Coordinates of C-alpha atoms in Angstrom, one line a residue:
Chain C
X1282 CA -0.3 0.0 0.0
X1283 CA 3.3 2.2 0.8
X1284 CA 3.3 4.9 -2.3
X1285 CA 6.7 3.9 -2.8
X1286 CA 5.6 1.0 -4.7
X1287 CA 3.0 2.4 -6.4
X1288 CA 4.8 3.8 -9.2
X1289 CA 6.9 0.7 -10.6
X1290 CA 3.8 -1.0 -10.1
X1291 CA 1.8 1.3 -12.7
X1292 CA 4.9 0.5 -14.9
X1293 CA 4.9 -3.0 -14.5
X1294 CA 1.0 -3.0 -15.2
X1295 CA 1.7 -0.6 -18.3
X1296 CA 4.2 -2.8 -19.8
X1297 CA 1.9 -5.7 -19.3
X1298 CA -0.5 -4.0 -21.3
X1299 CA 1.9 -2.9 -23.8
X1300 CA 3.1 -6.3 -24.4
X1301 CA -1.0 -7.6 -24.4
X1302 CA -1.6 -5.0 -27.0
X1303 CA 1.3 -6.1 -29.5
X1304 CA 0.4 -9.8 -29.3
X1305 CA -3.0 -9.1 -29.8
X1306 CA -2.6 -6.9 -32.8
X1307 CA -0.1 -9.2 -34.4
X1308 CA -2.1 -12.4 -33.9
X1309 CA -5.0 -11.0 -35.5
X1310 CA -3.3 -8.8 -38.4
X1311 CA -1.6 -12.3 -38.8
X1312 CA -4.4 -14.4 -38.9
X1313 CA -6.0 -11.6 -41.3
X1314 CA -3.3 -11.8 -43.9
X1315 CA -3.0 -15.3 -44.5
X1316 CA -6.7 -15.5 -44.6
X1317 CA -7.5 -13.0 -47.4
X1318 CA -4.7 -14.7 -49.2
X1319 CA -6.1 -17.8 -49.0
X1320 CA -9.6 -15.9 -50.1
X1321 CA -8.3 -15.7 -53.7
X1322 CA -6.0 -13.6 -55.9
X1323 CA -6.4 -9.8 -55.1
X1324 CA -4.5 -9.1 -58.6
X1325 CA -7.5 -10.8 -60.3
X1326 CA -10.0 -9.1 -58.2
X1327 CA -8.6 -5.8 -59.0
X1328 CA -8.2 -6.2 -62.4
X1329 CA -11.8 -7.2 -62.8
X1330 CA -13.3 -9.9 -65.0
X1331 CA -12.2 -8.6 -68.5
X1332 CA -8.5 -8.2 -68.0
X1333 CA -5.8 -10.3 -69.7
X1334 CA -3.1 -12.8 -68.1
X1335 CA -0.5 -10.0 -69.3
X1336 CA -2.8 -7.4 -67.1
X1337 CA -3.3 -9.6 -64.1
X1338 CA 0.6 -10.4 -63.7
X1339 CA 1.5 -6.6 -64.3
X1340 CA -0.7 -6.0 -61.2
X1341 CA 0.6 -9.0 -59.6
X1342 CA 4.4 -7.6 -59.7
X1343 CA 3.3 -4.3 -58.6
X1344 CA 1.8 -5.1 -55.7
X1345 CA 4.5 -7.5 -54.7
X1346 CA 2.3 -10.4 -54.9
X1347 CA 4.9 -12.7 -57.0
X1348 CA 7.3 -12.4 -54.1
X1349 CA 7.2 -15.7 -51.9
X1350 CA 4.5 -15.5 -49.0
X1351 CA 7.2 -14.8 -46.3
X1352 CA 8.7 -11.6 -47.7
X1353 CA 5.0 -10.2 -48.4
X1354 CA 4.7 -11.1 -44.7
X1355 CA 7.7 -9.3 -43.7
X1356 CA 6.7 -6.4 -45.9
X1357 CA 3.3 -6.2 -44.7
X1358 CA 4.5 -6.1 -40.6
X1359 CA 6.9 -3.5 -41.5
X1360 CA 4.1 -1.5 -43.0
X1361 CA 1.7 -2.2 -39.7
X1362 CA 4.4 -0.8 -37.7
X1363 CA 4.3 2.6 -39.7
X1364 CA 0.5 2.3 -39.8
X1365 CA 0.7 2.0 -43.4
X1366 CA -2.2 0.0 -44.2
X1367 CA -1.9 1.1 -48.2
X1368 CA -4.3 3.2 -50.1
X1369 CA -7.7 2.4 -51.0
X1370 CA -8.0 1.6 -54.5
X1371 CA -11.5 3.1 -54.7
X1372 CA -11.1 6.8 -53.3
X1373 CA -7.0 6.8 -53.5
X1374 CA -6.9 7.8 -49.9
X1375 CA -4.8 6.3 -47.0
X1376 CA -6.8 3.1 -45.6
X1377 CA -6.0 4.0 -42.3
X1378 CA -7.0 8.0 -42.3
X1379 CA -10.3 6.9 -44.2
X1380 CA -11.0 4.6 -41.1
X1381 CA -10.2 7.0 -38.4
X1382 CA -12.1 9.7 -40.1
X1383 CA -15.6 7.2 -39.6
X1384 CA -14.3 6.2 -36.2
X1385 CA -15.7 9.2 -34.4
X1386 CA -19.3 8.3 -35.6
X1387 CA -19.0 4.5 -34.4
X1388 CA -17.4 5.7 -31.3
X1389 CA -20.5 7.6 -30.6
X1390 CA -23.2 5.1 -30.7
X1391 CA -21.3 2.6 -29.0
X1392 CA -20.2 5.2 -26.3
X1393 CA -23.8 6.1 -26.0
X1394 CA -24.6 2.6 -25.5
X1395 CA -22.0 2.3 -22.7
X1396 CA -23.6 5.2 -21.1
X1397 CA -27.0 4.1 -21.2
X1398 CA -25.9 0.6 -19.9
X1399 CA -24.6 2.8 -16.7
X1400 CA -27.2 5.6 -16.3
X1401 CA -30.3 3.4 -17.2
X1402 CA -29.1 -0.4 -16.8
X1403 CA -27.7 0.1 -13.0
X1404 CA -30.3 2.3 -11.5
X1405 CA -33.4 -0.2 -13.4
X1406 CA -31.5 -3.0 -11.9
X1407 CA -31.4 -1.6 -8.5
X1408 CA -35.3 -1.0 -8.7
X1409 CA -35.6 -4.7 -9.9
X1410 CA -33.6 -6.0 -6.8
X1411 CA -35.0 -3.2 -4.3
X1412 CA -38.7 -4.1 -4.7
X1413 CA -38.1 -7.6 -6.2
X1414 CA -41.8 -8.7 -5.4
X1415 CA -43.5 -5.2 -6.6
X1416 CA -45.1 -4.9 -10.1
X1417 CA -42.8 -2.4 -11.4
X1418 CA -40.1 -4.6 -10.7
X1419 CA -41.4 -7.7 -12.4
X1420 CA -42.2 -5.5 -15.3
X1421 CA -38.4 -4.2 -15.4
X1422 CA -37.1 -7.9 -15.3
X1423 CA -39.6 -8.8 -18.1
X1424 CA -38.6 -6.0 -20.2
X1425 CA -35.1 -7.1 -20.0
X1426 CA -35.8 -10.4 -20.8
X1427 CA -37.5 -9.4 -24.2
X1428 CA -35.0 -7.3 -25.0
X1429 CA -32.2 -9.5 -24.5
X1430 CA -33.8 -12.2 -26.3
X1431 CA -34.4 -9.7 -29.5
X1432 CA -32.0 -10.1 -32.1
X1433 CA -30.5 -6.8 -33.1
X1434 CA -31.4 -6.4 -36.7
X1435 CA -35.3 -7.1 -35.8
X1436 CA -35.2 -4.9 -33.3
X1437 CA -33.8 -2.5 -35.7
X1438 CA -36.4 -2.9 -38.1
X1439 CA -39.1 -2.5 -35.4
X1440 CA -37.5 0.7 -34.7
X1441 CA -37.4 2.2 -38.2
X1442 CA -40.9 1.5 -38.8
X1443 CA -42.5 2.7 -35.5
X1444 CA -40.3 6.2 -35.3
X1445 CA -39.2 6.8 -38.9
X1446 CA -42.1 5.6 -41.0
X1447 CA -45.0 5.8 -38.8
X1448 CA -44.4 8.4 -36.6
X1449 CA -41.8 10.0 -38.3
X1450 CA -39.9 11.4 -35.3
X1451 CA -36.7 10.7 -36.2
X1452 CA -34.4 10.0 -39.6
X1453 CA -34.2 6.7 -40.7
X1454 CA -30.9 6.5 -42.6
X1455 CA -27.7 8.9 -42.8
X1456 CA -25.3 10.2 -40.3
X1457 CA -25.6 14.3 -40.6
X1458 CA -27.0 14.9 -37.2
X1459 CA -26.8 13.3 -33.6
X1460 CA -30.7 12.7 -34.1
X1461 CA -29.3 10.1 -36.8
X1462 CA -27.7 8.5 -33.9
X1463 CA -30.4 7.9 -31.8
X1464 CA -32.3 4.8 -33.4
X1465 CA -28.8 2.9 -34.3
X1466 CA -27.8 3.7 -30.6
X1467 CA -31.4 2.5 -29.3
X1468 CA -30.9 -0.8 -31.5
X1469 CA -27.4 -1.5 -30.0
X1470 CA -28.2 -0.8 -26.7
X1471 CA -31.4 -2.8 -25.7
X1472 CA -29.0 -5.8 -25.7
X1473 CA -26.7 -4.3 -23.7
X1474 CA -28.9 -2.4 -21.1
X1475 CA -31.1 -5.4 -20.5
X1476 CA -28.1 -7.5 -20.0
X1477 CA -26.7 -5.0 -17.2
X1478 CA -30.4 -4.7 -15.7
X1479 CA -30.1 -8.6 -15.1
X1480 CA -27.0 -8.7 -13.8
X1481 CA -27.2 -5.6 -11.4
X1482 CA -30.6 -7.4 -10.3
X1483 CA -29.1 -11.0 -9.9
X1484 CA -25.8 -9.3 -8.0
X1485 CA -27.8 -7.0 -6.0
X1486 CA -29.9 -9.7 -4.3
X1487 CA -26.9 -12.0 -3.7
X1488 CA -25.3 -9.3 -2.0
X1489 CA -27.9 -8.3 0.1
X1490 CA -27.8 -11.8 1.4
X1491 CA -24.0 -11.3 2.7
X1492 CA -23.1 -10.9 6.3
X1493 CA -22.1 -7.4 5.9
X1494 CA -25.1 -5.9 5.0
X1495 CA -26.3 -7.5 8.1
X1496 CA -23.6 -5.5 9.7
X1497 CA -24.5 -1.9 8.1
X1498 CA -27.9 -2.4 9.1
X1499 CA -26.7 -3.3 12.8
X1500 CA -25.2 0.1 12.5
X1501 CA -28.2 1.4 12.0
X1502 CA -27.8 2.2 8.2
X1503 CA -31.3 2.1 6.3
X1504 CA -31.9 -0.1 3.5
X1505 CA -31.2 2.7 0.8
X1506 CA -27.5 2.8 2.1
X1507 CA -26.9 -0.9 2.5
X1508 CA -28.3 -1.4 -1.6
X1509 CA -26.2 1.6 -2.7
X1510 CA -23.2 2.0 -0.9
X1511 CA -22.4 -1.3 0.5
X1512 CA -24.4 -4.0 -2.0
X1513 CA -23.9 -2.0 -5.3
X1514 CA -20.0 -1.8 -5.4
X1515 CA -19.6 -5.6 -4.5
X1516 CA -22.4 -6.5 -7.0
X1517 CA -20.2 -4.6 -9.7
X1518 CA -17.2 -6.6 -10.9
X1519 CA -19.7 -8.9 -13.1
X1520 CA -21.2 -5.8 -14.6
X1521 CA -17.8 -4.5 -15.2
X1522 CA -16.7 -8.0 -17.0
X1523 CA -19.9 -7.8 -19.3
X1524 CA -19.0 -4.6 -20.2
X1525 CA -16.0 -5.3 -21.1
X1526 CA -16.5 -8.4 -23.2
X1527 CA -19.8 -6.5 -24.6
X1528 CA -17.4 -3.6 -25.8
X1529 CA -16.1 -6.0 -28.4
X1530 CA -19.5 -7.3 -29.3
X1531 CA -20.8 -3.9 -29.8
X1532 CA -17.8 -2.7 -32.0
X1533 CA -18.5 -6.0 -34.4
X1534 CA -22.9 -5.2 -34.2
X1535 CA -22.2 -1.6 -35.9
X1536 CA -21.7 -3.8 -38.9
X1537 CA -25.1 -4.8 -38.9
X1538 CA -26.7 -2.1 -37.6
X1539 CA -24.6 0.8 -39.2
X1540 CA -25.7 -0.9 -42.6
X1541 CA -29.5 -1.1 -41.4
X1542 CA -29.6 2.8 -41.1
X1543 CA -26.8 3.6 -43.7
X1544 CA -25.0 5.0 -40.9
X1545 CA -21.5 6.1 -42.2
X1546 CA -19.2 4.2 -39.4
X1547 CA -16.9 1.9 -39.6
X1548 CA -19.0 -0.8 -39.5
X1549 CA -20.6 -0.1 -42.7
X1550 CA -17.6 1.2 -44.5
X1551 CA -16.2 -2.4 -43.5
X1552 CA -19.1 -4.0 -45.4
X1553 CA -18.7 -1.9 -48.0
X1554 CA -15.1 -2.6 -48.3
X1555 CA -15.6 -6.5 -48.4
X1556 CA -17.9 -6.1 -51.0
X1557 CA -15.4 -4.0 -53.3
X1558 CA -12.4 -6.2 -52.2
X1559 CA -11.0 -2.9 -50.9
X1560 CA -8.4 -5.1 -48.5
X1561 CA -6.5 -2.3 -47.3
X1562 CA -9.4 -0.4 -45.6
X1563 CA -10.5 -4.2 -44.4
X1564 CA -6.9 -4.4 -42.9
X1565 CA -6.9 -0.8 -41.4
X1566 CA -10.7 -1.5 -39.8
X1567 CA -9.4 -4.6 -38.5
X1568 CA -6.3 -3.0 -36.6
X1569 CA -8.4 -0.1 -35.3
X1570 CA -10.9 -2.3 -33.4
X1571 CA -8.2 -5.0 -32.1
X1572 CA -6.4 -1.9 -30.6
X1573 CA -9.8 -0.3 -29.3
X1574 CA -10.9 -3.8 -28.0
X1575 CA -7.5 -4.3 -26.2
X1576 CA -7.6 -0.5 -25.1
X1577 CA -11.1 -1.1 -23.3
X1578 CA -10.1 -4.3 -21.7
X1579 CA -7.0 -2.0 -20.1
X1580 CA -9.7 0.2 -19.0
X1581 CA -11.6 -2.4 -17.5
X1582 CA -8.6 -3.9 -15.5
X1583 CA -7.9 -0.4 -14.2
X1584 CA -11.3 0.3 -13.2
X1585 CA -11.7 -3.6 -11.5
X1586 CA -8.8 -2.7 -9.3
X1587 CA -10.2 0.8 -8.3
X1588 CA -13.5 -0.7 -6.9
X1589 CA -11.7 -4.1 -5.2
X1590 CA -8.2 -3.6 -3.1
X1591 CA -8.1 -7.2 -3.1
X1592 CA -8.0 -7.2 -7.0
X1593 CA -5.0 -4.5 -6.6
X1594 CA -2.8 -6.7 -4.3
X1595 CA -3.2 -9.6 -6.5
X1596 CA -2.1 -7.3 -9.4
X1597 CA 1.0 -6.6 -7.0
X1598 CA 1.6 -10.1 -6.5
Chain K
X563 CA -31.9 -2.6 31.0
X564 CA -33.1 -5.3 28.5
X565 CA -37.0 -7.1 29.4
X566 CA -37.9 -10.0 26.9
X567 CA -41.2 -11.2 27.5
X568 CA -42.7 -14.4 25.6
X569 CA -41.0 -13.8 22.5
X570 CA -42.2 -15.8 19.7
X571 CA -40.3 -16.3 16.2
X572 CA -41.7 -17.6 13.5
X573 CA -40.1 -19.2 10.1
X574 CA -42.4 -21.0 7.8
X575 CA -45.0 -21.8 10.2
X576 CA -42.7 -23.3 12.7
X577 CA -41.9 -21.6 16.0
X578 CA -38.2 -21.3 15.7
X579 CA -38.3 -19.2 19.2
X580 CA -41.3 -20.4 21.4
X581 CA -41.9 -17.8 24.5
X582 CA -38.4 -17.0 25.8
X583 CA -38.3 -14.5 28.7
X584 CA -35.2 -13.2 30.3
X585 CA -33.6 -9.7 31.8
X586 CA -30.4 -8.3 31.5
X587 CA -29.4 -5.7 33.9
X588 CA -27.0 -2.6 33.3
X589 CA -23.1 -3.7 33.9
X590 CA -24.4 -7.4 33.6
X591 CA -23.2 -10.5 31.3
X592 CA -26.0 -12.9 30.5
X593 CA -24.6 -16.0 28.8
X594 CA -26.7 -17.7 26.6
X595 CA -25.9 -21.5 26.0
X596 CA -27.5 -24.2 24.3
X597 CA -26.6 -26.5 21.3
X598 CA -26.6 -25.3 17.9
X599 CA -30.0 -24.9 16.4
X600 CA -31.6 -24.2 19.8
X601 CA -32.6 -20.6 19.1
X602 CA -29.8 -18.8 21.0
X603 CA -29.2 -16.6 18.2
X604 CA -32.3 -16.1 16.5
X605 CA -33.7 -14.8 20.0
X606 CA -31.0 -12.0 19.9
X607 CA -31.4 -11.1 16.2
X608 CA -35.3 -10.8 16.7
X609 CA -34.2 -8.7 20.1
X610 CA -31.9 -6.5 17.9
X611 CA -34.5 -6.3 14.5
X612 CA -32.1 -8.3 12.5
X613 CA -34.2 -11.7 11.4
X614 CA -33.4 -13.2 8.0
X615 CA -35.7 -13.2 5.3
X616 CA -38.6 -15.7 6.3
X617 CA -38.2 -15.1 10.2
X618 CA -40.7 -12.7 11.5
X619 CA -41.4 -12.0 15.4
X620 CA -45.4 -13.5 15.9
X621 CA -45.3 -13.0 19.8
X622 CA -43.9 -10.9 23.0
X623 CA -42.1 -7.9 23.3
X624 CA -38.3 -6.9 24.1
X625 CA -38.1 -3.5 25.8
X626 CA -34.8 -1.3 26.5
X627 CA -34.8 0.8 29.5
X628 CA -39.0 0.6 29.7
X629 CA -39.3 1.6 25.9
X630 CA -40.9 -1.3 23.7
X631 CA -38.3 -2.2 20.9
X632 CA -40.7 -1.8 17.6
X633 CA -39.1 -2.3 14.2
X634 CA -39.5 1.5 13.7
X635 CA -37.8 2.4 16.9
X636 CA -35.6 -0.4 16.2
X637 CA -34.4 1.6 12.8
X638 CA -33.3 4.6 14.4
X639 CA -31.5 3.4 17.6
X640 CA -30.0 0.3 16.2
X641 CA -26.0 1.3 16.3
X642 CA -26.6 3.9 18.8
X643 CA -28.5 2.3 21.6
X644 CA -27.5 -1.5 20.5
X645 CA -24.3 -3.0 19.6
X646 CA -23.9 -6.1 17.5
X647 CA -21.0 -8.5 17.6
X648 CA -21.4 -11.3 14.9
X649 CA -20.2 -14.5 14.6
X650 CA -17.9 -14.7 11.5
X651 CA -15.2 -11.4 11.3
X652 CA -14.4 -12.9 8.0
X653 CA -17.8 -12.1 6.4
X654 CA -19.4 -9.5 8.8
X655 CA -16.9 -6.7 7.2
X656 CA -17.6 -5.1 3.9
X657 CA -14.4 -6.2 1.6
X658 CA -14.2 -3.2 -0.4
X659 CA -14.3 -0.3 2.3
X660 CA -11.4 0.9 4.5
X661 CA -11.9 -0.6 8.1
X662 CA -11.4 3.0 9.3
X663 CA -14.2 4.0 7.6
X664 CA -16.3 1.3 8.3
X665 CA -15.9 2.2 12.0
X666 CA -16.5 6.0 10.8
X667 CA -19.9 5.2 9.3
X668 CA -21.6 4.0 12.3
X669 CA -20.9 7.5 14.1
X670 CA -21.9 9.2 10.6
X671 CA -25.1 7.5 10.6
X672 CA -26.0 8.7 14.0
X673 CA -25.2 12.1 12.8
X674 CA -21.5 13.0 14.0
X675 CA -19.7 15.0 11.0
X676 CA -17.0 13.9 8.8
X677 CA -13.9 14.7 10.7
X678 CA -15.2 14.2 14.3
X679 CA -16.4 10.8 12.8
X680 CA -12.5 10.0 11.8
X681 CA -11.2 11.2 14.7
X682 CA -13.5 9.1 17.0
X683 CA -12.6 6.0 14.6
X684 CA -9.1 6.1 15.4
X685 CA -9.5 6.4 19.3
X686 CA -11.9 3.2 19.0
X687 CA -9.3 1.1 17.4
X688 CA -6.7 2.5 19.8
X689 CA -9.2 1.2 22.4
X690 CA -9.7 -2.2 20.8
X691 CA -5.8 -2.6 20.3
X692 CA -5.2 -1.5 16.8
X693 CA -2.7 0.9 15.9
X694 CA -4.0 3.7 14.4
X695 CA -2.4 3.7 11.1
X696 CA -4.2 0.5 10.5
X697 CA -7.5 2.6 9.9
X698 CA -6.7 2.5 6.3
X699 CA -6.2 -0.9 5.5
X700 CA -9.2 -3.2 4.4
X701 CA -10.5 -6.1 5.8
X702 CA -8.7 -8.5 3.9
X703 CA -5.5 -7.8 5.0
X704 CA -6.2 -7.8 8.7
X705 CA -6.4 -11.7 10.3
X706 CA -9.4 -12.4 11.7
X707 CA -9.0 -11.8 15.5
X708 CA -8.3 -8.1 14.0
X709 CA -11.0 -7.9 12.0
X710 CA -13.8 -9.0 15.1
X711 CA -11.7 -6.3 16.5
X712 CA -13.0 -3.9 14.6
X713 CA -16.3 -5.5 14.6
X714 CA -16.4 -4.7 18.5
X715 CA -14.8 -1.0 18.0
X716 CA -18.1 -0.5 15.5
X717 CA -20.6 -1.9 18.1
X718 CA -19.1 -0.2 20.8
X719 CA -18.7 3.4 18.9
X720 CA -21.7 4.7 20.5
X721 CA -21.7 3.5 24.0
X722 CA -24.8 1.1 23.5
X723 CA -27.1 0.3 26.4
X724 CA -27.3 -3.2 25.3
X725 CA -24.6 -5.2 23.5
X726 CA -25.0 -8.6 21.9
X727 CA -21.9 -11.0 21.1
X728 CA -23.0 -13.8 18.8
X729 CA -20.3 -16.4 19.3
X730 CA -18.1 -13.8 19.0
X731 CA -15.1 -16.0 19.1
X732 CA -16.4 -19.2 17.5
X733 CA -14.9 -18.7 14.1
X734 CA -11.3 -17.5 15.6
X735 CA -8.1 -19.3 16.7
X736 CA -8.2 -20.9 20.3
X737 CA -4.8 -18.6 20.9
X738 CA -7.1 -15.6 19.6
X739 CA -10.3 -16.3 21.5
X740 CA -9.1 -15.5 24.5
X741 CA -7.5 -11.8 23.6
X742 CA -11.0 -11.2 22.1
X743 CA -12.9 -11.9 25.2
X744 CA -10.5 -9.6 27.0
X745 CA -11.2 -6.7 24.5
X746 CA -14.8 -7.5 24.7
X747 CA -15.0 -7.3 28.5
X748 CA -12.9 -4.4 28.8
X749 CA -15.3 -2.8 26.3
X750 CA -18.4 -4.0 28.3
X751 CA -16.9 -2.7 31.6
X752 CA -16.0 0.8 30.0
X753 CA -19.6 0.9 28.3
X754 CA -21.5 -0.5 31.3
X755 CA -23.6 -1.9 28.8
X756 CA -26.1 -4.8 29.4
X757 CA -24.4 -7.5 27.7
X758 CA -26.1 -10.8 26.3
X759 CA -22.8 -13.5 25.4
X760 CA -24.3 -15.8 23.5
X761 CA -22.3 -19.3 23.0
X762 CA -22.1 -22.9 22.7
X763 CA -19.1 -22.8 24.8
X764 CA -19.4 -23.3 28.6
X765 CA -15.9 -22.5 29.5
X766 CA -16.0 -19.0 27.8
X767 CA -19.4 -18.4 29.2
X768 CA -18.3 -19.6 32.6
X769 CA -15.2 -17.0 32.6
X770 CA -17.4 -14.2 31.6
X771 CA -20.8 -14.6 32.6
X772 CA -22.7 -13.5 35.9
X773 CA -25.8 -15.2 35.0
X774 CA -26.7 -17.8 32.4
X775 CA -29.5 -18.7 30.6
X776 CA -29.9 -22.3 29.1
X777 CA -31.9 -22.9 25.7
X778 CA -33.4 -26.4 24.2
X779 CA -35.3 -26.2 21.2
X780 CA -36.3 -22.5 21.2
X781 CA -37.3 -22.6 24.7
X782 CA -35.5 -21.4 27.6
X783 CA -34.9 -24.4 30.4
X784 CA -32.9 -22.8 32.9
X785 CA -31.9 -19.5 34.3
X786 CA -29.8 -18.2 37.1
X787 CA -26.4 -17.0 38.3
X788 CA -23.0 -18.2 36.7
X789 CA -22.2 -20.3 39.7
X790 CA -25.8 -21.7 40.3
X791 CA -26.2 -23.0 36.8
X792 CA -22.9 -24.2 36.5
X793 CA -22.0 -25.6 39.8
X794 CA -25.4 -27.0 40.3
X795 CA -27.5 -27.3 37.3
X796 CA -31.3 -28.2 38.3
X797 CA -32.5 -28.8 34.7
X798 CA -31.5 -32.5 33.4
X799 CA -30.3 -30.7 30.4
X800 CA -28.5 -28.6 31.7
X801 CA -26.8 -30.8 33.8
X802 CA -25.9 -33.1 31.2
X803 CA -24.9 -30.4 29.3
X804 CA -22.2 -29.6 32.2
X805 CA -21.2 -33.2 32.5
X806 CA -20.3 -33.3 28.9
X807 CA -17.7 -30.3 29.0
X808 CA -14.0 -31.4 28.5
X809 CA -12.2 -30.5 32.3
X810 CA -8.4 -30.8 33.2
X811 CA -8.1 -33.3 36.0
X812 CA -11.4 -35.2 35.3
X813 CA -9.3 -38.4 34.5
X814 CA -9.1 -40.3 31.1
X815 CA -12.1 -42.3 29.5
X816 CA -14.5 -41.0 26.8
X817 CA -16.7 -37.9 27.7
X818 CA -20.2 -38.6 28.8
X819 CA -22.5 -37.7 25.9
X820 CA -26.3 -36.6 25.8
X821 CA -28.0 -39.5 23.8
X822 CA -29.9 -38.4 20.6
X823 CA -30.1 -35.3 18.9
X824 CA -32.0 -32.0 19.5
X825 CA -34.9 -32.1 17.5
X826 CA -35.3 -29.7 14.8
X827 CA -38.0 -27.2 15.6
X828 CA -40.4 -28.5 13.1
X829 CA -40.3 -31.8 14.5
X830 CA -40.1 -30.8 18.2
X831 CA -41.6 -33.5 20.4
X832 CA -45.0 -32.5 22.6
X833 CA -44.7 -31.5 26.4
X834 CA -40.8 -30.9 27.2
X835 CA -38.8 -30.6 24.2
X836 CA -36.3 -32.5 26.3
X837 CA -38.5 -35.8 27.2
X838 CA -37.0 -38.3 24.4
X839 CA -33.3 -37.6 25.7
X840 CA -34.2 -37.0 29.4
X841 CA -33.1 -40.0 32.0
X842 CA -35.8 -38.4 34.4
X843 CA -38.5 -38.3 32.5
X844 CA -42.2 -38.5 33.8
X845 CA -45.5 -39.2 32.1
X846 CA -46.4 -35.7 32.6
X847 CA -43.4 -34.3 30.2
X848 CA -44.6 -35.6 27.0
X849 CA -47.6 -33.7 27.3
X850 CA -47.5 -30.7 29.1
X851 CA -44.7 -28.0 28.5
X852 CA -43.3 -26.9 31.8
X853 CA -43.2 -23.3 32.7
X854 CA -40.3 -21.5 34.0
X855 CA -40.8 -21.3 37.2
X856 CA -37.9 -20.6 39.9
X857 CA -35.6 -20.3 37.1
X858 CA -36.1 -24.1 36.0
X859 CA -38.4 -25.2 33.3
X860 CA -38.9 -29.1 34.6
X861 CA -41.8 -31.0 35.7
X862 CA -39.1 -33.9 37.8
X863 CA -37.5 -30.4 39.7
X864 CA -40.9 -28.5 40.4
X865 CA -43.0 -31.9 41.3
X866 CA -40.3 -33.4 42.8

């Protein structure tokens, strides 16, 4: 616990995180590199159906695709180290800039989803636990079950129908204004918020049975204090663990949800790139998502250690 | 001064505490003894209004200095007028909160300011024999004995009129038990609280208690001064309990045991609950519950 040991511990945690980042990103990109090579000859695709064998050979030499696979892999890694994923053959823009330009839109709906999970999911979960037998709590729990069970493309179509077509309250496609982010966010958030409600409820119902809650009551603390100040932090670790895993899931769900609402984030960009065989964009997207996922799990570790002193000690080992 | 009259606690349609009455005077330590499942803990949890989920008070009253302990009143005075020390210090502290803050919390709840509460928490730590620098540690960084000292510090923080210690040393190493009892008795003397010490350990009770109440199957079967009950027990159950206690110098040979098992409350036999195991049971014992009269609830003693 002494301050003198804190600095090296933070440094060590930082070093561990860096190693994890490099290993994960390297693994994902290596896999992607070989899978893309297995999926067919990019030169033939680029030249198109009408091209002659000479054209294909020329493109192949230009792109270095005639070199041995290991040489290509080495070049690829060297490029990645410089964050150079090549240029999109369709727009002529460097792939990484194209992806980073779209990233804020995706982060907007994923971030809003996580915020809803905490600001709406946690209070509803507390309500569901505090008044477990009350009708309002039952309604919350039932609603959470339904939201959790509904696939996001079905929910997305439903929301589109009701709020864009019938009521006309919200735009049905595009990403020009924050208003355009509302329906994609709701579609994305339904599962996450529902899961958080259920996790908080289950965690609280378990925590409330613990001896230390009785101690709080013995000290004269009311039910609300016992629930919010003592049970809730103890119910938090599973919620945090879920949100970390779910962040990765949310990033991949944007592929569907952004497509549905023609929302111009990296999910829609990725789908478009795959259909156009735009490998630089695909690789840059995968790289950015891998970095994000590792970063989120690192943030999760830090938050977990902040909440639970026992985790801090384990980490110090 | 605590007065409990005809207390009944019911859980799932079964009386787990069945008409218990007793008194504890200021400064006095009442030892409440009996086998596990005899209802000692439930009796005291009921007095403090801390009964677990399915259990409810369905009869009787408890009063502290003449004021009846209703649920609403208990909500206000718990922690201030009544202090509770629990059995297992490993689970009775919040693992995510510094121990100093947990002690300060009871003071904050009952109206002390932040700084005053923190200062007083440090004093309390010293009073239970823990250095003030430990205020900032978490429960998992302390031993079981240290944690129990923290729980005791919380219980006596506001100098309660009633101190309830439920098996305070059962979960601890034998070597630590002695220290914890010393801390507890010092705290009890210092606060002058009427104290109930719940324990299945007769040795422990005999050292600490002025008076003793013996429970069996949810009922009180004998009360008296420590000397009376320990030296010359009158109820056959108390007598058997005293005989089955290991003593130095008692010679070799197996310890006498009470044949049979204490009944579960839902299969409690009619009449005196002890009669199937009692060596001196009369015909009447199987039909009528003997009242607690003259400190003993036994037909054989009262009629004989």
